[in-house]
Coordinates of C-alpha atoms in Angstrom, one line a residue:
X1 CA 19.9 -64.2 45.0
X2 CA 23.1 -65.4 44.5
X3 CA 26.2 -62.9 44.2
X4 CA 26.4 -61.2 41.1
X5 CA 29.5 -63.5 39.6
X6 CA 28.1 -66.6 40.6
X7 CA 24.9 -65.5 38.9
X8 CA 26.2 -64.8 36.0
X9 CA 28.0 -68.1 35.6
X10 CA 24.9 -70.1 36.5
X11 CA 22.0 -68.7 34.5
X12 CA 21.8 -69.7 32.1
X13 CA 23.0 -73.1 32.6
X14 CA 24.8 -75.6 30.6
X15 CA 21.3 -76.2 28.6
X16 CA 20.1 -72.3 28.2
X17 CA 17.9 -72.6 30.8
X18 CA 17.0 -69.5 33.7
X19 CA 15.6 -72.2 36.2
X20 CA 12.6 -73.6 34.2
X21 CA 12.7 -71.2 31.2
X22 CA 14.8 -70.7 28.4
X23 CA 16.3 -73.6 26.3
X24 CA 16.4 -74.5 22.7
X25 CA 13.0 -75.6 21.0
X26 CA 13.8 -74.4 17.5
X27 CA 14.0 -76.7 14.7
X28 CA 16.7 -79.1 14.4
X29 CA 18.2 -77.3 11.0
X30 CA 19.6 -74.8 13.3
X31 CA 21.1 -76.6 16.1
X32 CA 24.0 -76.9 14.7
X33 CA 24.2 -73.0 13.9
X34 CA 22.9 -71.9 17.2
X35 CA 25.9 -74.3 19.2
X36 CA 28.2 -72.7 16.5
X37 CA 27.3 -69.0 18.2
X38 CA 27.1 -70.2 21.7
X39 CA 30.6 -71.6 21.1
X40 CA 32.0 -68.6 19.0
X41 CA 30.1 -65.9 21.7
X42 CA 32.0 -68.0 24.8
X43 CA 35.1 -67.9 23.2
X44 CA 35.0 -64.3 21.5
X45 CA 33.6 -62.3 24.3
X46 CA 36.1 -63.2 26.6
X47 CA 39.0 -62.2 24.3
X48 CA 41.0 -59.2 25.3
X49 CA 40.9 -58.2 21.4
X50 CA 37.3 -58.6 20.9
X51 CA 36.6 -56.4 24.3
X52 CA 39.3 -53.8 23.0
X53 CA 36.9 -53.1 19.8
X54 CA 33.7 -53.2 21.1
X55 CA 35.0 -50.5 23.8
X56 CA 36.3 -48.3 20.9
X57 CA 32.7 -48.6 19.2
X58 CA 30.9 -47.6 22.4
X59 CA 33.0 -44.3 22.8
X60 CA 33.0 -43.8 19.2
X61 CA 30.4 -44.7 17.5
X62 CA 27.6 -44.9 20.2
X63 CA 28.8 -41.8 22.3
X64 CA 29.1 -43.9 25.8
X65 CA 29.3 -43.8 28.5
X66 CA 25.8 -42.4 28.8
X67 CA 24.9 -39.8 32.2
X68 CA 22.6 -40.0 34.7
X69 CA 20.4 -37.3 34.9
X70 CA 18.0 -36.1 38.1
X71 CA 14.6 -34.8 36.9
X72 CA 14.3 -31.9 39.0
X73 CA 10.9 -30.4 37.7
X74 CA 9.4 -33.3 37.6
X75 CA 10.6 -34.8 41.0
X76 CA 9.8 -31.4 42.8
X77 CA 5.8 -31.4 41.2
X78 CA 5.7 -35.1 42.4
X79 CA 7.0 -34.0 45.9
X80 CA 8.0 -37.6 46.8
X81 CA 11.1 -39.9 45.9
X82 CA 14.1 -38.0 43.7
X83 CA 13.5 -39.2 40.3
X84 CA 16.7 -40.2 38.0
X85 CA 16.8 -41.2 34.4
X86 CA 19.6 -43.0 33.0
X87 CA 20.0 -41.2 29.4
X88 CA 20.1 -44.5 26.8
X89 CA 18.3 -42.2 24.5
X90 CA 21.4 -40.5 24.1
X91 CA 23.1 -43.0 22.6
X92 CA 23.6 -42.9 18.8
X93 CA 20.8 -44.0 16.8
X94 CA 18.2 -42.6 19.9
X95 CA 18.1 -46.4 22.0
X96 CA 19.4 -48.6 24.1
X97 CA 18.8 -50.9 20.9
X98 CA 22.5 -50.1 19.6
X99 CA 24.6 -51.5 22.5
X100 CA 23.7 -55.4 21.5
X101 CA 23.8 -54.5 17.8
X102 CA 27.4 -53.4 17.8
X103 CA 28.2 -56.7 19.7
X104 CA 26.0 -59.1 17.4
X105 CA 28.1 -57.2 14.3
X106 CA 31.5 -57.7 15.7
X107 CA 30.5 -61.3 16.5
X108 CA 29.4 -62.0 13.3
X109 CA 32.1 -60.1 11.3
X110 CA 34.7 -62.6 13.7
X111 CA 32.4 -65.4 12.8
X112 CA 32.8 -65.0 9.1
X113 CA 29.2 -64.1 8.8
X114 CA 28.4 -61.8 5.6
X115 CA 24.9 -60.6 6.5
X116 CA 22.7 -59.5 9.4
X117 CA 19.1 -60.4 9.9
X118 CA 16.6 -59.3 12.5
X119 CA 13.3 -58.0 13.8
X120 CA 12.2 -54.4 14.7
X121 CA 8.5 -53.3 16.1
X122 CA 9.3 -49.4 16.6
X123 CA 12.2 -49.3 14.3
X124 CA 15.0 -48.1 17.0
X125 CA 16.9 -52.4 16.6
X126 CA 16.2 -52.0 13.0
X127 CA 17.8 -48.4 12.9
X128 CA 20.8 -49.5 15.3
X129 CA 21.3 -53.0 13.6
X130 CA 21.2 -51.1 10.1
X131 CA 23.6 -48.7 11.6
X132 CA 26.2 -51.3 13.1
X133 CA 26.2 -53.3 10.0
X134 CA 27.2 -50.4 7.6
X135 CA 29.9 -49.5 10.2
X136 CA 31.0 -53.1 9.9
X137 CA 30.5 -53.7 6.0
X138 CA 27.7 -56.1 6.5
X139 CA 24.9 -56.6 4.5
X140 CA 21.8 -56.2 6.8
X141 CA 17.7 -57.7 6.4
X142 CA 15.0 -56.2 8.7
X143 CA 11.7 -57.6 9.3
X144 CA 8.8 -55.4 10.0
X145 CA 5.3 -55.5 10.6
X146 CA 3.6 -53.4 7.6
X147 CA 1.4 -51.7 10.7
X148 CA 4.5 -50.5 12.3
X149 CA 5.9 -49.6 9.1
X150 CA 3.2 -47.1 8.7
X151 CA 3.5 -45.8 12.3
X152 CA 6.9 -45.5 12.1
X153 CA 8.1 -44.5 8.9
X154 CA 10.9 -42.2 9.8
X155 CA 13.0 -44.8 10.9
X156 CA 12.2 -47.3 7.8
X157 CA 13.9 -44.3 5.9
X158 CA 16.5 -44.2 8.4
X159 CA 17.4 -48.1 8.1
X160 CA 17.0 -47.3 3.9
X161 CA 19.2 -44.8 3.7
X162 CA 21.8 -46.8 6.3
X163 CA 21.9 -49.6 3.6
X164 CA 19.7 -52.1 4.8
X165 CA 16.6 -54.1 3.4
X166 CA 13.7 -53.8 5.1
X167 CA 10.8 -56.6 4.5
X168 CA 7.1 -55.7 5.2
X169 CA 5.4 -58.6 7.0
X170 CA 1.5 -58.7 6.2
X171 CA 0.6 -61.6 8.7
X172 CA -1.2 -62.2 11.8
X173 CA -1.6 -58.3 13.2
X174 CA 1.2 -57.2 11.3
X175 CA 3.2 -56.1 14.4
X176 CA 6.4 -57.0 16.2
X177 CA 5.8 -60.6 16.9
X178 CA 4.7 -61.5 13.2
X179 CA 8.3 -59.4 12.2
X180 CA 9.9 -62.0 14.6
X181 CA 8.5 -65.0 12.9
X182 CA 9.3 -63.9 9.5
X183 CA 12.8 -62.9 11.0
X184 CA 13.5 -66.0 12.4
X185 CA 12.5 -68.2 9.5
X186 CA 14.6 -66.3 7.2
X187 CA 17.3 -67.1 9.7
X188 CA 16.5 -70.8 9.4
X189 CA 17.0 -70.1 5.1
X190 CA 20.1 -68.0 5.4
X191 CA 22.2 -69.4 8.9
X192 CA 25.4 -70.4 6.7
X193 CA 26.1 -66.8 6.1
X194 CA 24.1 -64.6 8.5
X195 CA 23.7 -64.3 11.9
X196 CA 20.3 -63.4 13.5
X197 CA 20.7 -60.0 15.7
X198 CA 17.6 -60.6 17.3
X199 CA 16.2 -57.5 19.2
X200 CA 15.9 -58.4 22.6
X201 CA 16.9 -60.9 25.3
X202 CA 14.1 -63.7 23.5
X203 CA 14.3 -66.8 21.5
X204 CA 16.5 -70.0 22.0
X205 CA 19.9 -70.1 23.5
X206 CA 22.6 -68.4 23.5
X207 CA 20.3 -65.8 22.1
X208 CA 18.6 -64.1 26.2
X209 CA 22.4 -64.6 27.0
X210 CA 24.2 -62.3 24.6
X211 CA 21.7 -60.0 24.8
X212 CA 21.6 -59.2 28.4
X213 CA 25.7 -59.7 28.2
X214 CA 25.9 -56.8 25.5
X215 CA 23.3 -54.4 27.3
X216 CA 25.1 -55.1 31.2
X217 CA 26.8 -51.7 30.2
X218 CA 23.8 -49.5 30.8
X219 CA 23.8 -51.3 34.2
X220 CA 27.2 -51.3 35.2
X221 CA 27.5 -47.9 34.2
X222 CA 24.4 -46.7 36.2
X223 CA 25.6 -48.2 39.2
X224 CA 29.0 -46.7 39.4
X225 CA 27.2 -43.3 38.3
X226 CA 24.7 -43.3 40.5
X227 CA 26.8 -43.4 43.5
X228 CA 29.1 -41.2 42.5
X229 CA 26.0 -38.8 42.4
X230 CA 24.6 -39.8 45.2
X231 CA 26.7 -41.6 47.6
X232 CA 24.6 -44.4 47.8
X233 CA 22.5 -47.2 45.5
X234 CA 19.1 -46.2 44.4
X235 CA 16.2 -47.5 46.2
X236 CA 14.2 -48.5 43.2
X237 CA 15.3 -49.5 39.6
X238 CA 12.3 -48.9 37.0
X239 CA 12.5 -50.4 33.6
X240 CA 9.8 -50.9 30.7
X241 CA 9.1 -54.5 30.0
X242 CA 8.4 -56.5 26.8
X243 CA 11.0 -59.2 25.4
X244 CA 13.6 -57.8 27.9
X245 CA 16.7 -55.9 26.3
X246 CA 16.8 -52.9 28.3
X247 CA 15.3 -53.9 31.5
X248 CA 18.0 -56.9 31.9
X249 CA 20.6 -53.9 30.5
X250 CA 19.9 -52.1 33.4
X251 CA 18.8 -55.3 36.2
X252 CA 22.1 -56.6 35.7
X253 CA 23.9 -53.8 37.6
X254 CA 21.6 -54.1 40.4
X255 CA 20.3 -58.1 41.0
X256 CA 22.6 -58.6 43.9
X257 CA 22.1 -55.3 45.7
X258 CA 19.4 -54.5 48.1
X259 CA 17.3 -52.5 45.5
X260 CA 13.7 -53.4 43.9
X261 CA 13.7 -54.2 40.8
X262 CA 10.2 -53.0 39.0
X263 CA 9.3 -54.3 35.6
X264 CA 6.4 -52.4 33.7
X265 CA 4.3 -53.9 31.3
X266 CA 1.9 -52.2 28.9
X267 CA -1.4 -52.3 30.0
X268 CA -2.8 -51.0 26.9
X269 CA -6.6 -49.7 26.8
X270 CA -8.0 -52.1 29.4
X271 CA -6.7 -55.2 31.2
X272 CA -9.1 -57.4 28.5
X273 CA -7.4 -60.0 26.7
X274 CA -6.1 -58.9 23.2
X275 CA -6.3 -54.9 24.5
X276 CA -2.7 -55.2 26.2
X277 CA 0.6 -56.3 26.4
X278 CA 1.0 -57.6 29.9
X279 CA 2.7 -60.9 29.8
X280 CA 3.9 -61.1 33.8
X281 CA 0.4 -59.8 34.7
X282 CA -1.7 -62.1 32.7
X283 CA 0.3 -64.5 30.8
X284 CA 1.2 -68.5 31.9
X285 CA 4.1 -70.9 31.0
X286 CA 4.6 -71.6 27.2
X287 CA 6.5 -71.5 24.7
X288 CA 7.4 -68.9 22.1
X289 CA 10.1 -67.7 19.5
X290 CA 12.0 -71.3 20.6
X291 CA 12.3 -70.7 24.1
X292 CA 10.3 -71.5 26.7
X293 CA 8.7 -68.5 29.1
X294 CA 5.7 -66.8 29.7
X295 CA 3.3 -66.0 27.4
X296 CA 0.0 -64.1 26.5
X297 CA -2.5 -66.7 25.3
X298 CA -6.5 -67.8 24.8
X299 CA -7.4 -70.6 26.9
X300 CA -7.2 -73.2 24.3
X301 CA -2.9 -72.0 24.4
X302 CA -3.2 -70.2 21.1
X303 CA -1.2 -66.9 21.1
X304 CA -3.8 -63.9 22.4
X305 CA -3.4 -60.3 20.1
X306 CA -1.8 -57.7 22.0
X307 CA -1.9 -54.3 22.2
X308 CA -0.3 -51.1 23.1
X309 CA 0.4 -47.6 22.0
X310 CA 4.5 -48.5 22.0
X311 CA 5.1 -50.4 19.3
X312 CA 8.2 -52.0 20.6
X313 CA 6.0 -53.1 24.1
X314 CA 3.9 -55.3 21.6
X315 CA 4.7 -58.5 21.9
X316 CA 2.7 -61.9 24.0
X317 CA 6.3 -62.8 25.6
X318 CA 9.0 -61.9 27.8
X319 CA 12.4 -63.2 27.9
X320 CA 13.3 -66.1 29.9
X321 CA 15.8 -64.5 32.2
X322 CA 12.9 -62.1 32.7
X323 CA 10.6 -64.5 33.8
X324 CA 12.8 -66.9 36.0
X325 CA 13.3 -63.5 38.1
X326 CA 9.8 -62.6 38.4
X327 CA 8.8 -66.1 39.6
X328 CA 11.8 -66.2 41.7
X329 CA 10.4 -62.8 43.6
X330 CA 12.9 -60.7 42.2
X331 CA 11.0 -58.2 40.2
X332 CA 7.8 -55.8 41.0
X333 CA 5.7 -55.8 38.4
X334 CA 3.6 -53.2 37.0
X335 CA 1.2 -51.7 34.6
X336 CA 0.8 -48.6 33.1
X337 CA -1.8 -47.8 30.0
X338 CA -1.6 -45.5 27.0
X339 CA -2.8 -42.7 28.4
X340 CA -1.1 -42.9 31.1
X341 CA 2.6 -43.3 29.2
X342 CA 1.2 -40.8 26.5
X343 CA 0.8 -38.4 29.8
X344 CA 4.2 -38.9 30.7
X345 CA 5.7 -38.2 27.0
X346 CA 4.1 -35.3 27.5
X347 CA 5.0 -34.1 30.5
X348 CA 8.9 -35.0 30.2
X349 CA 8.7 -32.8 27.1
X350 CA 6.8 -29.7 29.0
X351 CA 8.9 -29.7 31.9
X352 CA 12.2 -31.3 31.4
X353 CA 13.3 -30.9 27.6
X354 CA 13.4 -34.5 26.8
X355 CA 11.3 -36.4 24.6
X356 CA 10.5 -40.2 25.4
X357 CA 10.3 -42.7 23.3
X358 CA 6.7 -44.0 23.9
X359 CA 8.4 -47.8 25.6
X360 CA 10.7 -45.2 28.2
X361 CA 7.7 -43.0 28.7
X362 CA 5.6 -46.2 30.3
X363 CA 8.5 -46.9 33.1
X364 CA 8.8 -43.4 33.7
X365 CA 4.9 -43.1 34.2
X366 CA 5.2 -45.6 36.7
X367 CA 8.0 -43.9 38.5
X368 CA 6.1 -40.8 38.6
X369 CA 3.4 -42.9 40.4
X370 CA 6.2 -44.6 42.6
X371 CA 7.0 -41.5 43.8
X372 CA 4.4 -39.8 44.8
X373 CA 4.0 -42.9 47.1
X374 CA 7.2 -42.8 48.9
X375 CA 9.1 -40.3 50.7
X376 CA 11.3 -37.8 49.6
X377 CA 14.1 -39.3 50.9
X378 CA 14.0 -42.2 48.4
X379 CA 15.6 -42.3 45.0
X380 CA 14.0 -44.1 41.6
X381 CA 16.0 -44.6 39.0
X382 CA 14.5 -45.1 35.8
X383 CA 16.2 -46.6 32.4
X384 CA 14.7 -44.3 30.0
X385 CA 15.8 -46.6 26.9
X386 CA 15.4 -44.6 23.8
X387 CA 14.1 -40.9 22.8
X388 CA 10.9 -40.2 21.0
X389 CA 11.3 -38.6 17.9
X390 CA 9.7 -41.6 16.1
X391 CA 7.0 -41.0 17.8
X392 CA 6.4 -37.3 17.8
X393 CA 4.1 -36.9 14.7
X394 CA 1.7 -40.2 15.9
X395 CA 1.1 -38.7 19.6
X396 CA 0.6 -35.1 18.1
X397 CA -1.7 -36.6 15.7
X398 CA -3.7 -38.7 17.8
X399 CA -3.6 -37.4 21.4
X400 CA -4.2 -33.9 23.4
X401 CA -2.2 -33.7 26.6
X402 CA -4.4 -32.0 29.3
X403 CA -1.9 -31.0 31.3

């Protein structure tokens, strides 16, 4: 890789593109509206003003800068590589989720946009976006699969009480990427006055872009913490991987340093076709959500059904940035199963007081794995992106932990 400036200033390029992924194939009705954010994002972002109030919101609102934690108990059963969680669950809101939805609110309240409009698979985007937009005074319009609505009720109440309207989606396996496509085409209806606050670093540019842009604090931050901890950069950086949002938070803060980079996929209940969610692993070139990536899909290119226990790991994609680093090398990729993340909720919970949210507790499965395989002189740190209260009564109610 490149160093870390120049990166940033050549992917994506002048097109949207992270080598041969990314780009614009969305319809032509919103060209127009998508070069209107790319222009309004490239001029707003870089303004003193805007930076000034997005800062305040971080310490305010969101309760940044979030610590780095070292999981003792767990690090000292493993008896290999120090383990280290960077706490995103202890942002307001319980996820990573709300560091691009304050961004995408400010942008659009600059923009003169009156409403915000986006998907949500385990509710924590909806919850933050619903959050961010009555902080702004926006209206706010969430899309959700009705299977996810019943698995994670609490936080349709949240994001109901918070203001916003939340839209059951009935199509395809009512699940996170059906919530995406019903998203995006009311996006397509409504672009003159809302902006789509899309839930991870997916769809056409400038859309990957802002998305990694807003979560590059959780890597910044980590970096500068974890040497002040330690004295030194971690060996390995462990993130869970679906479209992106809080894996490319954290990557950021790392891509140029001599560190490995491990992206974990959901693996589901067996590495069959339809029974998991790993794109990296098992998915090929295509093109989804109007950018093209890699995808999860039956050999005659339809879209394959996915599955894991997280509903926010869901999804046949990745983002493009993702992908352009995993076929450049960059990344180490992983899988981990239900029962192996439900294991690891578990366990955090028993031994360290923290509870997981079901996405973080697949990357921190894998770094309890990681570890055990390296010596005890190495350091893991792992983005543990959001905190599992949603997911407490589903795991109690379907799971035993054996300890």
């Amino acid at each position: 890789m490149s160093n870390i400036k120049s990166y940033f200033k050549s992917s994506p390029d002048a097109e949207g593109y992270f080598g041969r992924f990314g780009g614009n194939h969305y319809p032509e009705e919103l060209r127009l509206a998508l070069l209107e954010l790319a222009n309004s994002y490239q001029e707003l972002h870089q303004s003193p003003e805007f930076q000034s109030t997005l800062n305040k919101v971080r310490i305010g609102l969101q309760g940044r800068p979030t610590p780095i934690q070292h999981l003792e108990n767990i690090s000292n059963q493993v008896g290999g590589a120090q383990i280290f969680i960077k706490r995103e669950d202890l942002n307001h809101t319980g996820a990573h989720k709300i560091n691009h939805c304050v961004g995408f609110a400010l942008l659009a309240k600059r923009m003169g946009k009156k409403k915000l409009i986006a998907e949500t698979g385990a509710g924590q985007h909806g919850v933050a976006l619903a959050t961010a937009a009555a902080y702004f005074g926006l209206e706010c319009e969430v899309h959700m699969g009705e299977v996810d609505i019943g698995k994670q009720s609490s936080n349709v109440g949240k994001m109901q009480l918070l203001g916003a309207r939340v839209v059951p989606v009935a199509t395809g396996q009512s699940a996170l990427k059906d919530a995406s496509d019903s998203a995006f085409n009311a996006y397509v209806e409504q672009h003159g006055h809302a902006l789509y606050a899309i839930g991870s670093a997916i769809g056409p540019h400038p859309f990957p872009m802002i998305v990694r842009d807003f979560q590059g604090v959780v890597g910044r931050e980590a970096r500068e913490q974890f040497i002040s901890i330690n004295g030194s950069l971690p060996d390995h950086v462990v993130a869970c991987v679906a479209g992106g949002s809080n894996a490319m938070g954290i990557y950021t803060g790392f891509i140029d340093d001599p560190v490995v980079l491990h992206a974990v996929e959901p693996l589901g209940r067996s590495d069959e076709l339809g029974q998991h969610a790993a794109t990296l692993s098992y998915g090929r070139p295509g093109t989804l959500h109007g950018a093209r990536s890699i995808v999860l899909q039956q050999d005659d290119g339809t879209l394959a059904s996915v599955s894991s226990v997280a509903s926010g790991l869901a999804y046949p994609g990745v983002g493009p940035e993702i992908a352009m680093l995993h076929e450049a090398g960059r990344l180490s990729i992983a899988g981990i199963s239900d029962e192996e993340a439900v294991n690891a909720f578990f366990r955090l919970a028993k031994f360290d007081g923290i509870i997981p949210a079901l996405e973080s507790a697949h990357a921190l499965a894998f770094a309890i794995r990681l570890a055990s395989q390296r010596p005890s002189s190495e350091r893991i740190l792992v983005n543990l992106s959001g905190r599992g209260d949603k997911d407490v009564d589903y795991v109690l109610a379907n799971y035993t932990w054996a300890g």
